[in-house]
Short mmCIF file of the C-alpha atoms (twelve columns), coordinates in Angstrom:
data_MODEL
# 
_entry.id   MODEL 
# 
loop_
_atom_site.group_PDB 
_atom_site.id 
_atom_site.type_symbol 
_atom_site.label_atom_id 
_atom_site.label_alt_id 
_atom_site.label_comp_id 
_atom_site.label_asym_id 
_atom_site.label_seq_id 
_atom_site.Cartn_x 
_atom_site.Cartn_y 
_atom_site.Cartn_z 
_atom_site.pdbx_PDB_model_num 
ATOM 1   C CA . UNK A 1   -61.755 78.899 91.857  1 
ATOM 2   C CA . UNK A 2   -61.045 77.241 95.281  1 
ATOM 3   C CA . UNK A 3   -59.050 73.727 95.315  1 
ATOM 4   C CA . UNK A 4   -61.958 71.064 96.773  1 
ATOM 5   C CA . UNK A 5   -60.270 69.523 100.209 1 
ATOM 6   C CA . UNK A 6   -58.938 66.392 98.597  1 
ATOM 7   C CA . UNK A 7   -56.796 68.989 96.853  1 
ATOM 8   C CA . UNK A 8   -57.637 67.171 93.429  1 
ATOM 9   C CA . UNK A 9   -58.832 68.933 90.495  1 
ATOM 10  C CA . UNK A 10  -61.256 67.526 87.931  1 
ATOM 11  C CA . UNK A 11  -64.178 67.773 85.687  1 
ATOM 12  C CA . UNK A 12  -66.736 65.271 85.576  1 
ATOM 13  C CA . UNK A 13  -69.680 63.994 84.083  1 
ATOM 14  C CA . UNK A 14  -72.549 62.156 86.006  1 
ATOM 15  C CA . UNK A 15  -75.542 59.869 84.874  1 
ATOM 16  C CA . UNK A 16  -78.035 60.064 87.696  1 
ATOM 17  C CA . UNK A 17  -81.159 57.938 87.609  1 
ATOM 18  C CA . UNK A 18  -84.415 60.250 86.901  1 
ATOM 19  C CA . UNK A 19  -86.379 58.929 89.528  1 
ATOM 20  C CA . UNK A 20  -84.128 58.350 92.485  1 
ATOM 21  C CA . UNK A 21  -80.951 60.639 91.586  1 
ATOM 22  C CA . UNK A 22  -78.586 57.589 92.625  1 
ATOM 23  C CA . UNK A 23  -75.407 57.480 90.581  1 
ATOM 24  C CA . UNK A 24  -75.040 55.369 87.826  1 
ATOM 25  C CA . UNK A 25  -71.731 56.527 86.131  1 
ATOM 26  C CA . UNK A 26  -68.899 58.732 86.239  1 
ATOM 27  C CA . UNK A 27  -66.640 59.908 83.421  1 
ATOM 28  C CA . UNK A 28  -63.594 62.418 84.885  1 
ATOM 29  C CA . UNK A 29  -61.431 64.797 82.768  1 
ATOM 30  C CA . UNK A 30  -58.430 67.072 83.873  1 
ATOM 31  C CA . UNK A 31  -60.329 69.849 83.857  1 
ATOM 32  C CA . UNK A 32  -64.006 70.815 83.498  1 
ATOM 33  C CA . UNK A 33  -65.728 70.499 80.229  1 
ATOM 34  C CA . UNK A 34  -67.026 74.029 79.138  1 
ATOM 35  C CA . UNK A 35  -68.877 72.545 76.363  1 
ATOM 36  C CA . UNK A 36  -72.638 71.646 76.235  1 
ATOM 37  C CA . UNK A 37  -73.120 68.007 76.882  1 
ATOM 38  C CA . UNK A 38  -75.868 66.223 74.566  1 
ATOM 39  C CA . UNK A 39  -78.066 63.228 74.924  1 
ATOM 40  C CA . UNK A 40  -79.679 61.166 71.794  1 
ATOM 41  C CA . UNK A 41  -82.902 58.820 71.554  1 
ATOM 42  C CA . UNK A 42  -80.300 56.407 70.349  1 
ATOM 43  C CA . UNK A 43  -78.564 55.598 73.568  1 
ATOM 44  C CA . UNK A 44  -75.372 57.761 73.282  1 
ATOM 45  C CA . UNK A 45  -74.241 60.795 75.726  1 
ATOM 46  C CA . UNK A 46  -71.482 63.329 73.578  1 
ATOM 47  C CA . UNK A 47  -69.611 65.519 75.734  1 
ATOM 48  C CA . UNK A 48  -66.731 68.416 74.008  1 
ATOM 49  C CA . UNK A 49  -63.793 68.416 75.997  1 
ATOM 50  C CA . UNK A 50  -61.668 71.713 76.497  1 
ATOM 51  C CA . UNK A 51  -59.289 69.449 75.315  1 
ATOM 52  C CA . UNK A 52  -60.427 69.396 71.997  1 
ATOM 53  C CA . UNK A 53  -61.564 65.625 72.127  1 
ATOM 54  C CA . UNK A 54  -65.207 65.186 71.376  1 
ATOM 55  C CA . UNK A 55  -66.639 61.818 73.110  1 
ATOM 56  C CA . UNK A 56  -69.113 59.527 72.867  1 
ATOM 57  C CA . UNK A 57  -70.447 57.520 75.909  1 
ATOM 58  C CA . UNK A 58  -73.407 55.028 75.983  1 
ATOM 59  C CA . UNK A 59  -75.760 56.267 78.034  1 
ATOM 60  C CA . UNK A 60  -76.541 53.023 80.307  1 
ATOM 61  C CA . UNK A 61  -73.119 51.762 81.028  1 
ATOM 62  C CA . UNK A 62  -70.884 54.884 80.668  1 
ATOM 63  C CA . UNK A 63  -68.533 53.068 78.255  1 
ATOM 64  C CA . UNK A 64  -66.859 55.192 75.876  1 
ATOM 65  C CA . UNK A 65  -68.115 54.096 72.131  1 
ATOM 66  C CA . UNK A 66  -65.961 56.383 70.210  1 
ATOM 67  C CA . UNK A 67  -63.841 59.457 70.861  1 
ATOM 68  C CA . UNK A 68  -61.927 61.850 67.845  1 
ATOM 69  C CA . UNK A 69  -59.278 65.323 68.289  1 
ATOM 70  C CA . UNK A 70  -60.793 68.449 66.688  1 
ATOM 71  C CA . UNK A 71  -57.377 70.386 67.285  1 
ATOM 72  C CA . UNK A 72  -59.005 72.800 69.401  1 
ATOM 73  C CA . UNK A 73  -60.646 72.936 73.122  1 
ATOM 74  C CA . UNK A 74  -64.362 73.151 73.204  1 
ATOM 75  C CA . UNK A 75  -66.382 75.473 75.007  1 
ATOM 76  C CA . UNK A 76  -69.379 75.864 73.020  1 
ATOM 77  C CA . UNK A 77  -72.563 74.374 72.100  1 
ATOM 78  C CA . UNK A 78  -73.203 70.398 69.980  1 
ATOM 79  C CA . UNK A 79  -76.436 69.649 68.213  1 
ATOM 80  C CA . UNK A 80  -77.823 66.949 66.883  1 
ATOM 81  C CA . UNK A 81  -80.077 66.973 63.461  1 
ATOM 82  C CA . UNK A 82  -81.611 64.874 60.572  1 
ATOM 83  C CA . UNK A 83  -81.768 65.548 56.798  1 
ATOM 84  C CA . UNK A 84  -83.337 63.163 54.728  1 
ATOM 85  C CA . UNK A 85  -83.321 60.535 57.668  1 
ATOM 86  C CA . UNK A 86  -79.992 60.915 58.500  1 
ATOM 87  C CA . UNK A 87  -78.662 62.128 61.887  1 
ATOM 88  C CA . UNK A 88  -75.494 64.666 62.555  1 
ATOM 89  C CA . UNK A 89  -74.136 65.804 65.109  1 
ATOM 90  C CA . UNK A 90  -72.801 69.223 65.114  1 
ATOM 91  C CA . UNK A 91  -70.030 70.856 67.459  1 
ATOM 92  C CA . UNK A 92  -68.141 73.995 68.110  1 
ATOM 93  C CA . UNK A 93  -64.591 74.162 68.598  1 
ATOM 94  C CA . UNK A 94  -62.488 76.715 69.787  1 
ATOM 95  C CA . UNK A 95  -61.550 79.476 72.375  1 
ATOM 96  C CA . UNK A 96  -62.992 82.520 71.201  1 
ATOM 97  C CA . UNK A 97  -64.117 83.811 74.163  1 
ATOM 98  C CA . UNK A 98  -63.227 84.652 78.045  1 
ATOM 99  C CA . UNK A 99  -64.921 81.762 79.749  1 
ATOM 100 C CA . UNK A 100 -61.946 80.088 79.869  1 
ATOM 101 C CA . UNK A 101 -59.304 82.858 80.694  1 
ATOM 102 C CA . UNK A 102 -60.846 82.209 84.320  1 
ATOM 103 C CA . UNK A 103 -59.608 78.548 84.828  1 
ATOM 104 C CA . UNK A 104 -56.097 79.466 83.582  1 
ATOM 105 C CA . UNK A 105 -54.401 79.655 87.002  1 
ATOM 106 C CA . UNK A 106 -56.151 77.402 88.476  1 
ATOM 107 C CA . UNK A 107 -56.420 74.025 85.513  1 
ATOM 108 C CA . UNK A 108 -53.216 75.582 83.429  1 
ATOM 109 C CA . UNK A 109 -51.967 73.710 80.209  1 
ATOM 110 C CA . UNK A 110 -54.800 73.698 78.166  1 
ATOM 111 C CA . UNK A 111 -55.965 76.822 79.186  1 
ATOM 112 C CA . UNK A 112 -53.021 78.851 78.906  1 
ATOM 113 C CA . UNK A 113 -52.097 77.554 75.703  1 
ATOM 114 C CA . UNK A 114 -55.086 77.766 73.506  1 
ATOM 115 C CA . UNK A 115 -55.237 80.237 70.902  1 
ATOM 116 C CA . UNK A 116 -58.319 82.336 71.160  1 
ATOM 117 C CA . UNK A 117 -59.226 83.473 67.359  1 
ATOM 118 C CA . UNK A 118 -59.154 80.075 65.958  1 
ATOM 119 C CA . UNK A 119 -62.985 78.967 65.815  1 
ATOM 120 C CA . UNK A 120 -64.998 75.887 63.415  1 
ATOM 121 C CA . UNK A 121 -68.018 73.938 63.315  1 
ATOM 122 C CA . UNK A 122 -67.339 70.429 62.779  1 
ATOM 123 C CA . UNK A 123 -70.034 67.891 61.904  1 
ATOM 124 C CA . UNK A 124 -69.778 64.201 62.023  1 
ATOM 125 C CA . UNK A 125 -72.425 61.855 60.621  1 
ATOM 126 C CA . UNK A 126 -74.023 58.845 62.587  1 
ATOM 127 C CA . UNK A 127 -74.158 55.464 60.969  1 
# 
């Protein structure tokens, strides 16, 4: 992984409009987020960090609504699902795999320092 010419490193999430692909927010981390990024009917944008916070962004403004620790860097998948009209969201934590082993020299910290056979699902409820 190359350093970009402003020699900063991030991770970033954008909101572009569908029609004309302008900008509409940004949301940085330290380093990239691994994880899948989901989008609801109900406004909100969740985004697994690697690390290990799961956020949740409204999906007009960019404001962060609500944010919690899972212990562990993401760097799989998040779903969202109903049972008996209620909605969950679903997420994946841990480093069980090599994707990340890549961005160690270059991002360090979190990478480095994960353990890679810890592994959950973790499942929040919406109200």
């Amino acid at each position: 992984i190359a350093k970009p010419p402003s020699g900063e490193i991030y991770g970033h999430l954008d909101a572009r409009d569908p029609v004309t692909g302008a900008k509409k927010w940004e949301v940085r981390f330290p380093e990239p987020p691994l994880a899948s990024v989901l989008s609801t009917g109900g406004n909100l944008v969740f985004v697994p960090d690697s690390r290990g916070t799961i956020h949740a962004y409204n999906a007009e403004t960019g404001a962060e609504l609500w944010n919690h620790a899972d212990g562990t860097g993401h760097q799989g998948g998040i779903v969202s699902y109903a049972v008996n009209g209620k909605q969950y969201i679903a997420v994946t934590a841990g480093f069980g795999g090599m994707a990340s082993d890549d961005y160690a020299p270059t991002f360090g910290g979190v990478y480095k320092s994960m353990p890679r056979d810890d592994g959950a699902l973790i499942v929040y409820s919406l109200k």
